[in-house]
Amino acid sequence: MKKNKNIPMILFAMAIVILMLVSVTGVIDEQIGMCISLFLVIIFTLILAGTAHKNGLMLIEILMIVFMVIGVALFGINIYNLVKEEVPKYEFQIVATPNESPKQKLLSFDGYDFYSLNLSEVKVTMSKDKTTHTLNEAFQNGLVTLEKIQSLMIPNEGTVGYKIYYDGGQKDFDNSQYSLVVCENKKEAIFTTYDYVYSEDICQN
């Protein structure tokens, strides 16, 4: 029985396709999976180019060389993305530990009085070096401003006399979900829990 020489190449191609699929679907790390897949694609196209050269199929040989060059370029880009230092998306993250506590003043800064409600502490963790600071230290040292904090949060539209902002947090930080109520009549900013529902009392007391 004559052995089909194309079977190993077909199985090789199928293995590459399967590896790409499991990478894209998140079964394995996408970047690592794609790097391995592209490396195998380069080998695959090199073998096909060699086979085409032996059989005098110049057009196929040229096409395989072009595909190999593209594969090498993509492989290089993926390797670079894999090894380069990841730049934090956000400069800092507010960390607010929930509990049951009344509204209490934390500090005054830049014309605003800052309070907490149902939080045991409010701290600022820098994304780059993971250093943690009290809210007062962060304001005094210029690490954060009220405007910077608000810019990273999602505002609730259509409010009158106050603004409420929500931060869903980041997966790298514990207790990173919180909300911020800014009372326009008293220039107060109140840090509270993420699930807080606005009540007029918060800006009156």
Short mmCIF file of C-alpha atoms in Angstrom, two decimals:
data_model
loop_
_atom_site.label_atom_id
_atom_site.label_comp_id
_atom_site.label_asym_id
_atom_site.label_seq_id
_atom_site.Cartn_x
_atom_site.Cartn_y
_atom_site.Cartn_z
CA MET A 1 0.00 0.00 0.00
CA LYS A 2 1.44 3.37 -1.07
CA LYS A 3 1.89 5.85 1.75
CA ASN A 4 0.34 9.28 1.20
CA LYS A 5 3.15 11.83 1.68
CA ASN A 6 0.64 14.68 2.14
CA ILE A 7 -0.85 13.30 5.38
CA PRO A 8 1.94 14.65 7.69
CA MET A 9 1.62 18.12 6.15
CA ILE A 10 -2.17 18.06 6.50
CA LEU A 11 -1.87 17.02 10.15
CA PHE A 12 0.73 19.75 10.70
CA ALA A 13 -1.59 22.37 9.20
CA MET A 14 -4.52 21.12 11.30
CA ALA A 15 -2.39 21.34 14.45
CA ILE A 16 -1.56 24.99 13.65
CA VAL A 17 -5.24 25.85 13.07
CA ILE A 18 -6.31 24.14 16.33
CA LEU A 19 -3.57 25.94 18.28
CA MET A 20 -4.70 29.29 16.87
CA LEU A 21 -8.32 28.54 17.79
CA VAL A 22 -7.54 27.63 21.40
CA SER A 23 -5.41 30.79 21.65
CA VAL A 24 -8.14 33.08 20.33
CA THR A 25 -10.82 31.48 22.51
CA GLY A 26 -8.69 31.95 25.64
CA VAL A 27 -8.15 28.27 26.45
CA ILE A 28 -4.44 29.10 26.65
CA ASP A 29 -2.72 32.48 26.91
CA GLU A 30 -3.45 34.23 23.61
CA GLN A 31 -0.05 35.84 23.12
CA ILE A 32 1.92 32.69 23.93
CA GLY A 33 -0.39 30.56 21.77
CA MET A 34 -0.10 32.92 18.81
CA CYS A 35 3.70 33.05 19.12
CA ILE A 36 3.88 29.24 18.96
CA SER A 37 1.38 29.17 16.09
CA LEU A 38 3.32 31.72 14.05
CA PHE A 39 6.58 29.86 14.68
CA LEU A 40 4.95 26.68 13.33
CA VAL A 41 3.55 28.62 10.36
CA ILE A 42 7.07 29.80 9.51
CA ILE A 43 8.34 26.19 9.57
CA PHE A 44 5.31 25.03 7.55
CA THR A 45 5.80 27.64 4.82
CA LEU A 46 9.55 26.92 4.74
CA ILE A 47 8.85 23.21 4.12
CA LEU A 48 6.30 24.04 1.41
CA ALA A 49 8.72 26.47 -0.23
CA GLY A 50 11.40 23.75 -0.26
CA THR A 51 8.97 21.21 -1.72
CA ALA A 52 7.83 23.66 -4.40
CA HIS A 53 11.47 24.41 -5.27
CA LYS A 54 12.23 20.70 -5.73
CA ASN A 55 9.26 20.29 -8.03
CA GLY A 56 9.97 23.43 -10.06
CA LEU A 57 6.82 25.22 -8.89
CA MET A 58 8.30 28.71 -8.85
CA LEU A 59 5.05 30.63 -8.26
CA ILE A 60 4.15 28.56 -5.21
CA GLU A 61 7.71 28.86 -3.96
CA ILE A 62 7.55 32.67 -4.20
CA LEU A 63 4.16 32.76 -2.46
CA MET A 64 5.43 30.60 0.39
CA ILE A 65 8.49 32.82 0.80
CA VAL A 66 6.21 35.90 0.98
CA PHE A 67 4.00 34.18 3.57
CA MET A 68 7.10 33.17 5.53
CA VAL A 69 8.37 36.78 5.60
CA ILE A 70 4.95 37.97 6.82
CA GLY A 71 4.95 35.21 9.44
CA VAL A 72 8.41 36.20 10.66
CA ALA A 73 7.29 39.85 10.98
CA LEU A 74 4.14 38.90 12.92
CA PHE A 75 6.14 36.51 15.08
CA GLY A 76 8.59 39.29 15.93
CA ILE A 77 5.75 41.69 16.84
CA ASN A 78 4.11 39.09 19.09
CA ILE A 79 7.40 38.28 20.83
CA TYR A 80 7.97 42.02 21.43
CA ASN A 81 4.47 42.45 22.90
CA LEU A 82 5.01 39.39 25.07
CA VAL A 83 8.29 40.50 26.65
CA LYS A 84 7.84 44.27 26.83
CA GLU A 85 7.00 45.82 30.18
CA GLU A 86 3.27 46.36 30.52
CA VAL A 87 2.40 50.03 31.03
CA PRO A 88 -0.35 50.52 33.64
CA LYS A 89 -3.58 51.77 32.12
CA TYR A 90 -4.29 54.05 35.08
CA GLU A 91 -1.90 56.22 37.05
CA PHE A 92 -3.47 55.34 40.40
CA GLN A 93 -6.36 53.52 42.04
CA ILE A 94 -8.42 54.59 45.02
CA VAL A 95 -8.77 51.74 47.52
CA ALA A 96 -11.79 52.11 49.81
CA THR A 97 -12.45 49.52 52.53
CA PRO A 98 -16.21 49.21 53.22
CA ASN A 99 -17.78 49.01 56.65
CA GLU A 100 -20.74 50.59 58.46
CA SER A 101 -19.68 54.02 59.64
CA PRO A 102 -21.21 57.51 59.59
CA LYS A 103 -20.08 60.39 57.43
CA GLN A 104 -16.71 61.55 58.75
CA LYS A 105 -14.28 64.21 57.59
CA LEU A 106 -10.96 63.11 56.12
CA LEU A 107 -9.31 66.39 55.10
CA SER A 108 -9.73 69.77 53.43
CA PHE A 109 -7.86 70.54 50.24
CA ASP A 110 -8.11 73.04 47.38
CA GLY A 111 -11.43 74.49 48.53
CA TYR A 112 -13.15 71.12 49.13
CA ASP A 113 -13.89 69.19 52.30
CA PHE A 114 -13.42 65.45 51.80
CA TYR A 115 -15.46 62.88 53.74
CA SER A 116 -16.02 59.14 53.86
CA LEU A 117 -19.28 57.26 54.43
CA ASN A 118 -19.52 53.54 55.22
CA LEU A 119 -15.77 53.22 54.64
CA SER A 120 -13.11 52.42 57.23
CA GLU A 121 -10.33 53.98 55.17
CA VAL A 122 -9.62 55.61 51.82
CA LYS A 123 -6.15 55.19 50.33
CA VAL A 124 -4.41 55.79 47.03
CA THR A 125 -2.30 53.06 45.40
CA MET A 126 -0.02 54.05 42.53
CA SER A 127 -0.28 51.65 39.60
CA LYS A 128 3.37 51.78 38.55
CA ASP A 129 5.22 51.02 41.78
CA LYS A 130 2.27 49.78 43.92
CA THR A 131 3.08 52.25 46.72
CA THR A 132 0.13 53.13 48.95
CA HIS A 133 -0.60 56.56 50.42
CA THR A 134 -3.25 58.05 52.63
CA LEU A 135 -5.65 60.35 50.82
CA ASN A 136 -4.12 63.34 52.60
CA GLU A 137 -0.57 62.36 51.57
CA ALA A 138 -1.68 61.83 47.97
CA PHE A 139 -3.25 65.30 47.77
CA GLN A 140 -0.43 67.09 49.59
CA ASN A 141 2.26 65.46 47.41
CA GLY A 142 0.43 66.20 44.15
CA LEU A 143 -0.15 62.54 43.31
CA VAL A 144 -3.88 63.06 42.79
CA THR A 145 -6.40 65.86 42.41
CA LEU A 146 -10.18 65.82 42.59
CA GLU A 147 -10.29 66.36 38.83
CA LYS A 148 -7.97 63.39 38.19
CA ILE A 149 -10.10 61.16 40.41
CA GLN A 150 -13.29 62.22 38.64
CA SER A 151 -11.73 61.69 35.20
CA LEU A 152 -11.24 57.98 35.95
CA MET A 153 -14.85 57.52 37.08
CA ILE A 154 -18.20 57.23 35.30
CA PRO A 155 -20.60 60.09 36.15
CA ASN A 156 -24.31 59.61 36.71
CA GLU A 157 -25.95 62.04 34.30
CA GLY A 158 -28.94 64.30 34.95
CA THR A 159 -28.31 65.14 38.60
CA VAL A 160 -29.17 68.54 40.10
CA GLY A 161 -27.24 70.09 43.00
CA TYR A 162 -24.79 67.21 43.21
CA LYS A 163 -22.73 64.85 41.07
CA ILE A 164 -22.20 61.17 41.74
CA TYR A 165 -19.40 59.18 40.12
CA TYR A 166 -18.74 55.42 40.07
CA ASP A 167 -15.50 53.47 39.82
CA GLY A 168 -15.81 49.74 39.13
CA GLY A 169 -12.24 49.16 40.25
CA GLN A 170 -9.41 47.12 38.78
CA LYS A 171 -8.87 43.36 39.14
CA ASP A 172 -5.33 43.89 40.47
CA PHE A 173 -6.60 45.76 43.55
CA ASP A 174 -8.78 44.68 46.47
CA ASN A 175 -11.58 47.03 47.65
CA SER A 176 -11.15 49.16 44.53
CA GLN A 177 -14.86 49.69 43.84
CA TYR A 178 -16.31 52.90 45.25
CA SER A 179 -18.43 55.93 44.44
CA LEU A 180 -17.90 59.65 44.96
CA VAL A 181 -20.60 62.20 45.72
CA VAL A 182 -19.74 65.84 45.07
CA CYS A 183 -22.11 68.30 46.75
CA GLU A 184 -22.18 71.51 44.73
CA ASN A 185 -23.78 73.75 47.40
CA LYS A 186 -21.24 72.98 50.16
CA LYS A 187 -18.19 72.00 48.07
CA GLU A 188 -17.96 68.61 49.70
CA ALA A 189 -16.66 65.38 48.15
CA ILE A 190 -17.77 62.18 49.87
CA PHE A 191 -16.21 58.77 49.21
CA THR A 192 -18.63 55.92 49.79
CA THR A 193 -19.46 52.38 48.68
CA TYR A 194 -19.93 51.44 45.03
CA ASP A 195 -23.59 50.48 45.56
CA TYR A 196 -24.49 53.76 47.31
CA VAL A 197 -27.87 55.25 46.32
CA TYR A 198 -27.99 59.04 46.63
CA SER A 199 -29.92 60.61 49.50
CA GLU A 200 -30.27 64.35 50.06
CA ASP A 201 -29.14 63.90 53.65
CA ILE A 202 -25.58 63.25 52.54
CA CYS A 203 -25.16 66.82 51.29
CA GLN A 204 -27.14 68.45 54.11
CA ASN A 205 -25.49 66.95 57.18
#
